[in-house]
PDB file of C-alpha atoms in Angstrom:
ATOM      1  CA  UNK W 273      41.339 -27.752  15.671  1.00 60.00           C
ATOM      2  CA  UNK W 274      43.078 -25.293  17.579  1.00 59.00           C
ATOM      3  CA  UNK W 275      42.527 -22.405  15.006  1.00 62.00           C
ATOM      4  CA  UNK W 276      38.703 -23.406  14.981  1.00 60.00           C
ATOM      5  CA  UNK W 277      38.353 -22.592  18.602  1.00 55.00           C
ATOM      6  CA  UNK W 278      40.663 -19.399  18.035  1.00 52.00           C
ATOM      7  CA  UNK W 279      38.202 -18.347  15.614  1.00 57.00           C
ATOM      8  CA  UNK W 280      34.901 -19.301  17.793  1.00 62.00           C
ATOM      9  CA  UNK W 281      36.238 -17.424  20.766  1.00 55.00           C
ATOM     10  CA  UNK W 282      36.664 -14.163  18.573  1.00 55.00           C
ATOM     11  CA  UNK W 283      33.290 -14.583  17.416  1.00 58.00           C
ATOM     12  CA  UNK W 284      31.863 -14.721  20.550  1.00 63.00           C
ATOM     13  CA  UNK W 285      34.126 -11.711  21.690  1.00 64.00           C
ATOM     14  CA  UNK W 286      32.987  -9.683  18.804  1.00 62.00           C
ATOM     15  CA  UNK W 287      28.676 -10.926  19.495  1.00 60.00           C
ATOM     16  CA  UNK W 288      29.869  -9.761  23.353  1.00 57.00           C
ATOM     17  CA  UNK W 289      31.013  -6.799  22.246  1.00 55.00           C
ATOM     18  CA  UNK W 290      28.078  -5.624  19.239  1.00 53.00           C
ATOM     19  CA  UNK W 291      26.190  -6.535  22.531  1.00 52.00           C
ATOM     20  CA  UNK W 292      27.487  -4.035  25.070  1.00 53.00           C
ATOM     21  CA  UNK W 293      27.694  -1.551  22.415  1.00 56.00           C
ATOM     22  CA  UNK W 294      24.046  -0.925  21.413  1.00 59.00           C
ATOM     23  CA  UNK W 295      23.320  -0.356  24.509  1.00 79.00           C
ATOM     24  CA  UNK W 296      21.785   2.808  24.768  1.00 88.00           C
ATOM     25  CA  UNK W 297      22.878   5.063  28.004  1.00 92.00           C
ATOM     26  CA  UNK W 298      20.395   6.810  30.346  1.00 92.00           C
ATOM     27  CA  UNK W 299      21.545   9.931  29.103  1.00 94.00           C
ATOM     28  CA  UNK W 300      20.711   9.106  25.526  1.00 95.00           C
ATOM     29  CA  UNK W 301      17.438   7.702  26.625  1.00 94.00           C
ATOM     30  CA  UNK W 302      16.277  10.115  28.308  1.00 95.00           C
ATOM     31  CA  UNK W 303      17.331  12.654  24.965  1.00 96.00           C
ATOM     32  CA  UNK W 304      14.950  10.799  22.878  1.00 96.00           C
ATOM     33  CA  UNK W 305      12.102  11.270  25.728  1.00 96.00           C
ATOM     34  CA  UNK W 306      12.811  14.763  25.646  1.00 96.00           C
ATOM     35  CA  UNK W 307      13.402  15.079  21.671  1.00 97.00           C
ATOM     36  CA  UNK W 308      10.241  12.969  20.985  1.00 96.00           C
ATOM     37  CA  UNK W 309       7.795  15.265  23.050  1.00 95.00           C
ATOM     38  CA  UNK W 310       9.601  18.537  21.658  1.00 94.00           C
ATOM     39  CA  UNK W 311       9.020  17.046  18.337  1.00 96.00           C
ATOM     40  CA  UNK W 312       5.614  15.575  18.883  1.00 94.00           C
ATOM     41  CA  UNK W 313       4.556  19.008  20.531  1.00 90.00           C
ATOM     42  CA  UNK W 314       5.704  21.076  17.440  1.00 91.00           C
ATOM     43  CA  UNK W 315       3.854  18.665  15.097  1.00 90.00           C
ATOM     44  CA  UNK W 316       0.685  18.792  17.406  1.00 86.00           C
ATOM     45  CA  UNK W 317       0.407  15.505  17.929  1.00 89.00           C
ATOM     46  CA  UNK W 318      -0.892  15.602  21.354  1.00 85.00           C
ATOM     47  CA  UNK W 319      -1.182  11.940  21.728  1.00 87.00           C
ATOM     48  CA  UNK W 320       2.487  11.543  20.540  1.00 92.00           C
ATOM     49  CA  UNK W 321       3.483  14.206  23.028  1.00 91.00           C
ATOM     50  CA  UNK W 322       1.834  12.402  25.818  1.00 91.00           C
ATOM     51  CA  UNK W 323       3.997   9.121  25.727  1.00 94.00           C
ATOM     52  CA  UNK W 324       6.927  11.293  26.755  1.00 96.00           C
ATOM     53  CA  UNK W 325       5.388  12.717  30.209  1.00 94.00           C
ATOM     54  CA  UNK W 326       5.193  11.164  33.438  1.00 93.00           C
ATOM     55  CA  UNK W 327       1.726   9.836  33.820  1.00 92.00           C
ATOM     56  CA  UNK W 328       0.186  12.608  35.813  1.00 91.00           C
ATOM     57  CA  UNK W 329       0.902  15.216  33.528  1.00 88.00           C
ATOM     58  CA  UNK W 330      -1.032  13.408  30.434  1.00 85.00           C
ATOM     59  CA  UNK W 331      -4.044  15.084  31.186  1.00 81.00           C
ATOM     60  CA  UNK W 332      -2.828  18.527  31.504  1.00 75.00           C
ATOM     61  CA  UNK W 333      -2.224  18.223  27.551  1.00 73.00           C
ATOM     62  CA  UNK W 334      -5.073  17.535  26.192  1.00 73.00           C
ATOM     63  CA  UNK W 335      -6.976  20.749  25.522  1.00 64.00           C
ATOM     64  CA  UNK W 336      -9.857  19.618  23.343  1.00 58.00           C
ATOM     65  CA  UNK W 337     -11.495  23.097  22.533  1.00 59.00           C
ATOM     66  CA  UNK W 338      -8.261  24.641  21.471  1.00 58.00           C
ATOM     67  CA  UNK W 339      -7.602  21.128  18.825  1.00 60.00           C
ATOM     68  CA  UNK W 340     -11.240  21.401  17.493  1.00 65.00           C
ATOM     69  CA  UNK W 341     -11.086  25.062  17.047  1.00 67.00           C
ATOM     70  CA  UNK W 342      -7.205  25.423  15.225  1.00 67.00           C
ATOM     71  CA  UNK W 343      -9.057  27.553  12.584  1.00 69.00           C
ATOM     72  CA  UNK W 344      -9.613  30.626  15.094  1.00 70.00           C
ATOM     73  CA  UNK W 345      -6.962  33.339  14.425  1.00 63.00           C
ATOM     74  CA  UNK W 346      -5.752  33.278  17.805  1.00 65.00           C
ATOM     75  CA  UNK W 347      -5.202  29.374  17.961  1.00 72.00           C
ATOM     76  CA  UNK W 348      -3.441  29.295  14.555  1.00 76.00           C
ATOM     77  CA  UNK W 349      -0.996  31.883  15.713  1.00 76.00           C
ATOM     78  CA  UNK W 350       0.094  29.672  18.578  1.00 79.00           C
ATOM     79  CA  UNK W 351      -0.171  26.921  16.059  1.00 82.00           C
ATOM     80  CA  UNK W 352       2.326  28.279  13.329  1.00 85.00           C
ATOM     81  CA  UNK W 353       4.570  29.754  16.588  1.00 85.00           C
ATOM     82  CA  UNK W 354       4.665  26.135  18.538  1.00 87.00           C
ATOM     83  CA  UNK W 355       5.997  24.627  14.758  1.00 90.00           C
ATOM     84  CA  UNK W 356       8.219  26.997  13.775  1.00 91.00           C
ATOM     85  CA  UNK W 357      10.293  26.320  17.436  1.00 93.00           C
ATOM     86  CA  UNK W 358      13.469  24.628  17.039  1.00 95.00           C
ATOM     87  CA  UNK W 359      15.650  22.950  19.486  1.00 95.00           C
ATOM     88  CA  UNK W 360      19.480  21.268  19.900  1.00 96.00           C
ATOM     89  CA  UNK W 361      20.476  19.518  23.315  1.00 96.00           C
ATOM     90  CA  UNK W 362      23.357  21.581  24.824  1.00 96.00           C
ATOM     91  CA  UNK W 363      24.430  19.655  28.031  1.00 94.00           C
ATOM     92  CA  UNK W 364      23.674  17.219  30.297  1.00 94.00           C
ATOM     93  CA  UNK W 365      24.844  13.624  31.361  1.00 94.00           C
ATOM     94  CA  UNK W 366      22.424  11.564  33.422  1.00 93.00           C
ATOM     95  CA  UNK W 367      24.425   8.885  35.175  1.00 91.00           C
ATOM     96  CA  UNK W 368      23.144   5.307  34.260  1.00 86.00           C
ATOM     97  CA  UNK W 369      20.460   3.711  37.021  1.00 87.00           C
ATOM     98  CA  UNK W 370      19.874   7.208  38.579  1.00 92.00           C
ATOM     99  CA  UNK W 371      16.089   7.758  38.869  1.00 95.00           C
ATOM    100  CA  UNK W 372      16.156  11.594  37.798  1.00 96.00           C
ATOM    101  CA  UNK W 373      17.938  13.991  36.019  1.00 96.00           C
ATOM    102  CA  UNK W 374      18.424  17.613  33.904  1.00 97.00           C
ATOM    103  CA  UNK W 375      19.540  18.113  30.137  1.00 97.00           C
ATOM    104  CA  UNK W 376      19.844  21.381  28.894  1.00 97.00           C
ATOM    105  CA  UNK W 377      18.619  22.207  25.504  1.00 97.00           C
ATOM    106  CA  UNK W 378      18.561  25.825  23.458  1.00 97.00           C
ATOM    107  CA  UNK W 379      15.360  26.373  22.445  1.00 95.00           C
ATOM    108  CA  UNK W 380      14.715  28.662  19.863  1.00 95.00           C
ATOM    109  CA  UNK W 381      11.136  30.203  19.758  1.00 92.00           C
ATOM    110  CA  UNK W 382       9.689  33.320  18.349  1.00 89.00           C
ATOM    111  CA  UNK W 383       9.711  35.925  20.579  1.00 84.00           C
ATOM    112  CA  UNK W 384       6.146  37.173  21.526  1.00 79.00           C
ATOM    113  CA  UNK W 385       7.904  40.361  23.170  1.00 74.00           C
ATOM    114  CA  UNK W 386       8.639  41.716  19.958  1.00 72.00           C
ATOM    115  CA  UNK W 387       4.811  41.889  19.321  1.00 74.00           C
ATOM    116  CA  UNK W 388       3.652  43.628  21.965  1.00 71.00           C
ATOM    117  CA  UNK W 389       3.962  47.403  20.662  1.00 64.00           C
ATOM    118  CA  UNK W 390       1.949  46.363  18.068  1.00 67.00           C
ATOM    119  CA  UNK W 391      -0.554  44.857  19.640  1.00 75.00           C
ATOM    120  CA  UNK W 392      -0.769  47.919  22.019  1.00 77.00           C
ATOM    121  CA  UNK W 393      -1.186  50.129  19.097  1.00 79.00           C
ATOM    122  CA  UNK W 394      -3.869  48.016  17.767  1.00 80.00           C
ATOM    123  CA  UNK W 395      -6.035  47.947  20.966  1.00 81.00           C
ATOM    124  CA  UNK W 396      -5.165  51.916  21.067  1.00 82.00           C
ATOM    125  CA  UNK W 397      -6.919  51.636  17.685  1.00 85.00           C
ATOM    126  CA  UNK W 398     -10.007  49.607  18.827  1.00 86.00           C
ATOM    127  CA  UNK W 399      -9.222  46.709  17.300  1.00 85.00           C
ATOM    128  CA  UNK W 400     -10.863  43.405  18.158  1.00 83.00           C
ATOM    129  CA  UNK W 401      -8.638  40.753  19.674  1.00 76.00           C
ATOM    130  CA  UNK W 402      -9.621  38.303  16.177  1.00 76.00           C
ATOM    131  CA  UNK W 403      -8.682  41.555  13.813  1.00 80.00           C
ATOM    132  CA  UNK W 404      -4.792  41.822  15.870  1.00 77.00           C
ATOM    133  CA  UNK W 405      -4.259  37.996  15.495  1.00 75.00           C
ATOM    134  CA  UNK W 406      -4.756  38.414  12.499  1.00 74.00           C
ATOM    135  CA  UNK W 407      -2.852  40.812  11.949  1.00 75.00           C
ATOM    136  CA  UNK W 408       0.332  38.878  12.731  1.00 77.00           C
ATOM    137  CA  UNK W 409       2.442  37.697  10.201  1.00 79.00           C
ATOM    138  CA  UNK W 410       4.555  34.720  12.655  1.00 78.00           C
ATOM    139  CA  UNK W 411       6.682  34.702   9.503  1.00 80.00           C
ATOM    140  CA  UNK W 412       8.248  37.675  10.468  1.00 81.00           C
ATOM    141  CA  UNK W 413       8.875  38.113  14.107  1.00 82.00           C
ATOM    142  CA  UNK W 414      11.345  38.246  15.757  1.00 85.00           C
ATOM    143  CA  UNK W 415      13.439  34.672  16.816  1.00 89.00           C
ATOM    144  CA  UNK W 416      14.538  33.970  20.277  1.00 91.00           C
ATOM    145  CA  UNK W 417      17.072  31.271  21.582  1.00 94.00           C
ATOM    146  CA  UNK W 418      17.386  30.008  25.422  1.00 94.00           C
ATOM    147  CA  UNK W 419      19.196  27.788  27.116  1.00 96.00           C
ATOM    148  CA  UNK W 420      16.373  25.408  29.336  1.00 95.00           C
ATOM    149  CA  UNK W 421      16.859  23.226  31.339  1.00 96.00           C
ATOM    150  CA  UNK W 422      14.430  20.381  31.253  1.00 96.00           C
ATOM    151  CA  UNK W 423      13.982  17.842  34.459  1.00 97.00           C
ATOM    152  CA  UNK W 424      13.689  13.833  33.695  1.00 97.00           C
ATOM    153  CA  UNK W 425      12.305  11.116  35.820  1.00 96.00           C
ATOM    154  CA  UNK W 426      12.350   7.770  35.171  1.00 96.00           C
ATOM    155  CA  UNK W 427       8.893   5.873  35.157  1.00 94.00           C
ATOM    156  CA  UNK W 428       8.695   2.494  35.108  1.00 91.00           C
ATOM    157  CA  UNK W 429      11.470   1.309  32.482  1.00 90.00           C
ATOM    158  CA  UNK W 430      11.537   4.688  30.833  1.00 94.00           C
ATOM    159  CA  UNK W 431      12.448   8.156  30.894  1.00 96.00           C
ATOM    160  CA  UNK W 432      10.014  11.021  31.207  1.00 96.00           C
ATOM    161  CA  UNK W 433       9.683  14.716  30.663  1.00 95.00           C
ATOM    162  CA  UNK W 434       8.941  16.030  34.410  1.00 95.00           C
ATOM    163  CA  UNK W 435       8.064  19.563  33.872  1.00 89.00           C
ATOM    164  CA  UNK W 436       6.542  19.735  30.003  1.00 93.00           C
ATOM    165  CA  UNK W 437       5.217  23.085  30.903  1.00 90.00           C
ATOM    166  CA  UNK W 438       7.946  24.801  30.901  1.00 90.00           C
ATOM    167  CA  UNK W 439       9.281  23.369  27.568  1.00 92.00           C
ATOM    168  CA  UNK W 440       5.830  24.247  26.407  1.00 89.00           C
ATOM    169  CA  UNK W 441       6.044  28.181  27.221  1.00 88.00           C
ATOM    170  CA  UNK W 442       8.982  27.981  25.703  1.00 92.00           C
ATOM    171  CA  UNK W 443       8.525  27.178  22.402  1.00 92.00           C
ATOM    172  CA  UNK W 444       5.547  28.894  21.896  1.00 85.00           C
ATOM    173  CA  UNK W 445       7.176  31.893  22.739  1.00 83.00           C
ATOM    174  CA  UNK W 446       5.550  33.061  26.456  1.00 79.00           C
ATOM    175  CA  UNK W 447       8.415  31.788  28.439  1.00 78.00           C
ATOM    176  CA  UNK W 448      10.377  35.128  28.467  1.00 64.00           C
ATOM    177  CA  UNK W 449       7.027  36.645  29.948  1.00 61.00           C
ATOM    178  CA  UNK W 450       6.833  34.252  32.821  1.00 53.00           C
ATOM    179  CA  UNK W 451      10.626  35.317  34.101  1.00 54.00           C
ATOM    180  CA  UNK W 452       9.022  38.969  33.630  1.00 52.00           C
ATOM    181  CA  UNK W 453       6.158  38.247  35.941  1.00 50.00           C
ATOM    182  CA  UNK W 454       8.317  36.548  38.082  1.00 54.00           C
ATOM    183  CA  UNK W 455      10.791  38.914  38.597  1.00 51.00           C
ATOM    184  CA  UNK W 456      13.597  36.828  36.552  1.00 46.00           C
ATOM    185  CA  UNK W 457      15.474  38.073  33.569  1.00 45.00           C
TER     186      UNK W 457
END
């Protein structure tokens, strides 16, 4: 009788235990917020992407004439630069029941600096804006890797990207041109 309660009480330890340790942490929650709209964003699945953000940036995503018009040479070129971007988290803890928090992850985008001698030499030439998109093989520029650092709030029971602009510039290249207009790097 004894030995049956022995092994009872070890089975309940062990349920107890399997319990507490799926349990996922804030910090790892709020990693597959961020990973989920990086992914979704890179796939173009808008609708995807919008589950991730906090509720008042949903409508900043949706940009209707740029999804029905993903044919035009200068909206496949941000097309085929937003999927080739690549990401890995870095850093970051996020201390369970906080409300808010910052993971960094290196973000590796094409660079659209290393394109801009051409395109100056094409406009020098008199090209149109459609014949220098065109002209761009994405394939072959130039790869750039940053270290961001991306803001998460919780909403409701979940975690949220807080600032998806920025993670947006960044992978599709422009984010090293807003620190140049800013005055940063």
């Amino acid at each position: 009788m004894k030995k049956k309660l022995l092994w009872i009480a070890l089975a309940m330890m062990m349920l107890v235990a399997l319990g507490a340790c799926s349990k996922k942490s804030d910090t790892d929650l709020a990693k597959e917020s961020v990973e989920g709209f990086m992914t979704a964003l890179g796939e173009l699945k808008i609708d995807d992407a919008q589950k991730y953000v906090l509720e008042k940036d949903k409508d900043a995503l949706k940009d209707d004439d740029f999804m029905k018009e993903m044919d035009k040479p200068e909206n496949k070129f941000f097309v085929d630069i937003l999927k080739s971007a690549k990401f890995e988290f870095k850093s970051g803890e996020i201390k369970d029941g906080a409300e808010e928090g910052k993971l960094v992850y290196a973000i590796t985008a094409k660079d659209m600096m290393s394109i801009i001698s051409q395109s100056m030499d094409d406009i020098l030439a008199g090209k149109s804006e459609e014949e220098i998109m065109a002209g761009i093989d994405v394939s072959k520029m130039e790869e750039k890797t940053k270290d961001v650092e991306i803001e998460v709030k919780k909403e409701g029971d979940s975690w949220k990207v807080a600032d998806p602009e920025t993670i947006m510039m960044e992978m599709s290249g422009v984010g090293g041109m807003a620190d140049l207009m800013e005055g940063g790097e």
